[in-house]
CSV table of C-alpha atoms and ligand atoms in Angstrom, one decimal:
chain,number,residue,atom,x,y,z
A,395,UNK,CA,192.8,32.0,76.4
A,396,UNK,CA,190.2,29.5,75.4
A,397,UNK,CA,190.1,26.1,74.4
A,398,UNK,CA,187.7,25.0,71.8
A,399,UNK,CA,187.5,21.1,70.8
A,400,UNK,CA,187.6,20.0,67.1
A,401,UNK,CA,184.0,18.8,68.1
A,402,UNK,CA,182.5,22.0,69.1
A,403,UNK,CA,183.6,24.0,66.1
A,404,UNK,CA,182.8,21.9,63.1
A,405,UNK,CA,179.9,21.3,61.6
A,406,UNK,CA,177.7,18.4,61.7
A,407,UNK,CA,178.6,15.8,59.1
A,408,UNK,CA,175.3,15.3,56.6
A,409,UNK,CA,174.6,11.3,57.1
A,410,UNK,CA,174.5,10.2,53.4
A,411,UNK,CA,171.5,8.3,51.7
A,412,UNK,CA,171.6,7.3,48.5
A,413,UNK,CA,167.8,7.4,46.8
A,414,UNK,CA,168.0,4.7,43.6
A,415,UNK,CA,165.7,5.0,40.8
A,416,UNK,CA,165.5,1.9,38.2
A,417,UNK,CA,164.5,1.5,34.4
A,418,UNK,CA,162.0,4.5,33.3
A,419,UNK,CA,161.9,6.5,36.4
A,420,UNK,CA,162.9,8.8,34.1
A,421,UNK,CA,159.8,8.9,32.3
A,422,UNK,CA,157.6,9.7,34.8
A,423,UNK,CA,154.9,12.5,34.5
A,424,UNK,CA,155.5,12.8,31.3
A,425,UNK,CA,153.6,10.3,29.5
A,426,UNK,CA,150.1,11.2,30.8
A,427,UNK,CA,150.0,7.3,32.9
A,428,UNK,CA,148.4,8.6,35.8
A,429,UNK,CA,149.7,5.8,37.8
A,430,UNK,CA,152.6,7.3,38.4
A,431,UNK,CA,151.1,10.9,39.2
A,432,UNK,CA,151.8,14.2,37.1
A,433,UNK,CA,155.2,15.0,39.2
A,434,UNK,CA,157.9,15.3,36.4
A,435,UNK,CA,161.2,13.2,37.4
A,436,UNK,CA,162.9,16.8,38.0
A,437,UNK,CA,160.6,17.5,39.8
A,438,UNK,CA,160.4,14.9,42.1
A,439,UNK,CA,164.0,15.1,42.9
A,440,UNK,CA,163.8,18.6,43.5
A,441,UNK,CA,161.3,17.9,45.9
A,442,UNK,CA,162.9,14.6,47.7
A,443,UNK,CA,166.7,17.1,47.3
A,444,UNK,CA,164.9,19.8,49.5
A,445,UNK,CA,162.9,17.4,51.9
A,446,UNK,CA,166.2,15.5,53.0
A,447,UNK,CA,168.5,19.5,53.3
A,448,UNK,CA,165.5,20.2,55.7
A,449,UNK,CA,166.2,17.0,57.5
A,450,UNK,CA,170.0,17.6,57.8
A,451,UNK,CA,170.6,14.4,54.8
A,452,UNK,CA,173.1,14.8,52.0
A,453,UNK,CA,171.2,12.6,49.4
A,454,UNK,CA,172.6,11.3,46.2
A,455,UNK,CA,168.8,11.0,44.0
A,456,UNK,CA,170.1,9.0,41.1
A,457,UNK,CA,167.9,7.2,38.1
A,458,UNK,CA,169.5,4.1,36.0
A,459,UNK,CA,167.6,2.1,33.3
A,460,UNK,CA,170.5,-0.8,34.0
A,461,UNK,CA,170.5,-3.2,36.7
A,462,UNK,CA,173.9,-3.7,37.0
A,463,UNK,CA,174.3,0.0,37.3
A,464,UNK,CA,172.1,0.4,40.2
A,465,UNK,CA,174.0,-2.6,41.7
A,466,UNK,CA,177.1,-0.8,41.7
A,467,UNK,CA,175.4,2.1,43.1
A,468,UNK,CA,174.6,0.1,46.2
A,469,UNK,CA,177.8,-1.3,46.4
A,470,UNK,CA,179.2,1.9,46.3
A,471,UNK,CA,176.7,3.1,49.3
A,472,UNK,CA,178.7,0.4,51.3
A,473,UNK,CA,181.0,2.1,54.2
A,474,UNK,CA,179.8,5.9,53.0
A,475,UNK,CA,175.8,5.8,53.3
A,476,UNK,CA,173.7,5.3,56.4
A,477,UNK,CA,170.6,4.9,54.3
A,478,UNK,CA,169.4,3.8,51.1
A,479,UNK,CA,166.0,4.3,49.4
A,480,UNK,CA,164.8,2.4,46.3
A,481,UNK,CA,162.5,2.4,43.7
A,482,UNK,CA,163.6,-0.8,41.6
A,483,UNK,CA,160.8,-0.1,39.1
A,484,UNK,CA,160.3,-2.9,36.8
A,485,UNK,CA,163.5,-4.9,38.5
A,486,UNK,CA,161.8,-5.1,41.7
A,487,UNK,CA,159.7,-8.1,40.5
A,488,UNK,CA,162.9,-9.5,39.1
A,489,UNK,CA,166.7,-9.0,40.4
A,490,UNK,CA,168.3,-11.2,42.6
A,491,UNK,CA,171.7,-9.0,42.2
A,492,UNK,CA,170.3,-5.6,43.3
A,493,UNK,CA,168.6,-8.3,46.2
A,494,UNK,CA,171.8,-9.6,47.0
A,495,UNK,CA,173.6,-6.3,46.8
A,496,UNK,CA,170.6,-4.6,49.2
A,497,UNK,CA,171.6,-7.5,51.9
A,498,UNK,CA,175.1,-6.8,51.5
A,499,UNK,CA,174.5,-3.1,52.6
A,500,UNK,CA,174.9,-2.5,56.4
A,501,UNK,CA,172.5,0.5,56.7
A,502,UNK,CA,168.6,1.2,56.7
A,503,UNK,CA,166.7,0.4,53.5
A,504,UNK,CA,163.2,1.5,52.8
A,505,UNK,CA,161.5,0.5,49.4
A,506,UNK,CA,159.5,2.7,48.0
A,507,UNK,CA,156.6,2.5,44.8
A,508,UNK,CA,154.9,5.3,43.3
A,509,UNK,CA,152.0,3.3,42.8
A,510,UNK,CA,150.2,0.8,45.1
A,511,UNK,CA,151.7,-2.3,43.3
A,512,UNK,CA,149.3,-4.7,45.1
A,513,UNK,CA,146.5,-3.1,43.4
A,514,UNK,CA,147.9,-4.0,40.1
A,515,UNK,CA,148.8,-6.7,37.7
A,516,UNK,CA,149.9,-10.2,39.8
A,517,UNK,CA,152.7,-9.8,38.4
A,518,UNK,CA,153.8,-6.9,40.4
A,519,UNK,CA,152.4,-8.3,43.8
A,520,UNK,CA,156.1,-10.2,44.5
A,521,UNK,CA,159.3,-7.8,45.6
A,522,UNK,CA,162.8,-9.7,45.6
A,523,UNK,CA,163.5,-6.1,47.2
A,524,UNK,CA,161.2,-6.6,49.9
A,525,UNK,CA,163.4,-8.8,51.9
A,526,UNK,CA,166.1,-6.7,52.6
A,527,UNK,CA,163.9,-3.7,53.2
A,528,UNK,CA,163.3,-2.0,57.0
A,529,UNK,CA,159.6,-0.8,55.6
A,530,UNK,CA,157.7,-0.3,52.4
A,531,UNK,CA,155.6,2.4,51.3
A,532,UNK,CA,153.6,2.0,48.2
A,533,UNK,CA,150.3,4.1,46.3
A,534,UNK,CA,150.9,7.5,47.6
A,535,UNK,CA,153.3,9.2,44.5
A,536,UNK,CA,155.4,11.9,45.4
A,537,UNK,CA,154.2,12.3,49.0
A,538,UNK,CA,155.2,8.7,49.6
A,539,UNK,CA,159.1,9.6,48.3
A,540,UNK,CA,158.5,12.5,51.0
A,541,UNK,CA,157.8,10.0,53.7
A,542,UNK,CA,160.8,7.5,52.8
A,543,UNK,CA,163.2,10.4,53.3
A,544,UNK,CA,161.5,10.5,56.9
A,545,UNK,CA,161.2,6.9,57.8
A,546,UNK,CA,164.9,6.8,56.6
A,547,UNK,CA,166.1,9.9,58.8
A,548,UNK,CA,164.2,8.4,61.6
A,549,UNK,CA,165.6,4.7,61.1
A,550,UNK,CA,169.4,6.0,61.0
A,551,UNK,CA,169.0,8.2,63.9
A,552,UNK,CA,167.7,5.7,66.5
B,44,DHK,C1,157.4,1.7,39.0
B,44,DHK,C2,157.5,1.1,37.9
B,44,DHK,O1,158.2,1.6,36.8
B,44,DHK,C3,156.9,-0.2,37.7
B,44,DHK,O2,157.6,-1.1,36.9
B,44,DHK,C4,156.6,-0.9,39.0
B,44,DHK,C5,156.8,1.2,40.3
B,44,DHK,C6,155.9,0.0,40.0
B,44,DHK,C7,156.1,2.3,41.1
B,44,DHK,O3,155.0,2.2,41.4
B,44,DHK,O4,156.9,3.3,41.4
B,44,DHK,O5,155.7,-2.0,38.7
């Protein structure tokens, strides 16, 4: 007869990240504003869905046009998520709540812009995010979502 442990038979459990998309994420590839590259929203989640089941991630790729929406999101992450990866869009230059929720959040953050947003209007060169954040990665599209899911896995495994 043999003994097998709990540990040795079950699978792995998938660390969780949460990706958060803010206001018009949505609209992205579709308007022909090459800032934002020709990757459909879909699309993009397809890709960021399949990049983080090759890294062994379950990842929860969510869009919300509300602040206090994506606040709840991260307040939800609390105590389930190892990681969270954020896009704030337009809120970035903007929300102390989804700032003070991010510090309230015990994992890895990595922010994360399409766009290089230093390259743009003044306007966009402050991030409230920026504080709570591990790392930033900004200017490189779709490829750049790619890489947070890999600074993120990295981060939570150390
Ligand atoms: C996306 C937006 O929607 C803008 O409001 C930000 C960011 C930049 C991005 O580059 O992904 O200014």
């Amino acid at each position: 007869m043999s003994i097998t442990s709990e540990a040795a038979t079950s699978p792995p459990v998938a660390p969780t990240v949460w990706f958060l998309n803010g206001p018009n994420a949505n609209l992205y590839g579709l308007d022909g504003n090459n800032v934002y590259g020709s990757d459909s929203f879909p699309t993009l989640q397809a890709r960021c869905e399949a990049k983080a089941r090759a890294l062994g991630l379950s990842l929860h790729f969510v869009q919300s046009n509300w602040e206090g929406q994506l606040v709840d999101w991260i307040q939800e992450a609390r105590g389930t998520a190892a990681g969270i990866i954020i896009n704030a869009a337009g809120l970035t230059y903007t929300s102390v709540p989804i700032l003070d929720a991010l510090l309230s959040f015990p994992g890895r953050i990595i922010e994360v812009h399409m766009s290089n947003i230093w390259r743009r209007e003044s306007f966009r060169h402050h991030s409230y995010i920026s504080k709570a954040a591990d790392g930033v990665i900004a200017g490189l599209g779709g490829d750049g979502y790619e890489f947070a899911i890999e600074a993120v896995a990295r981060l939570i495994r150390v």
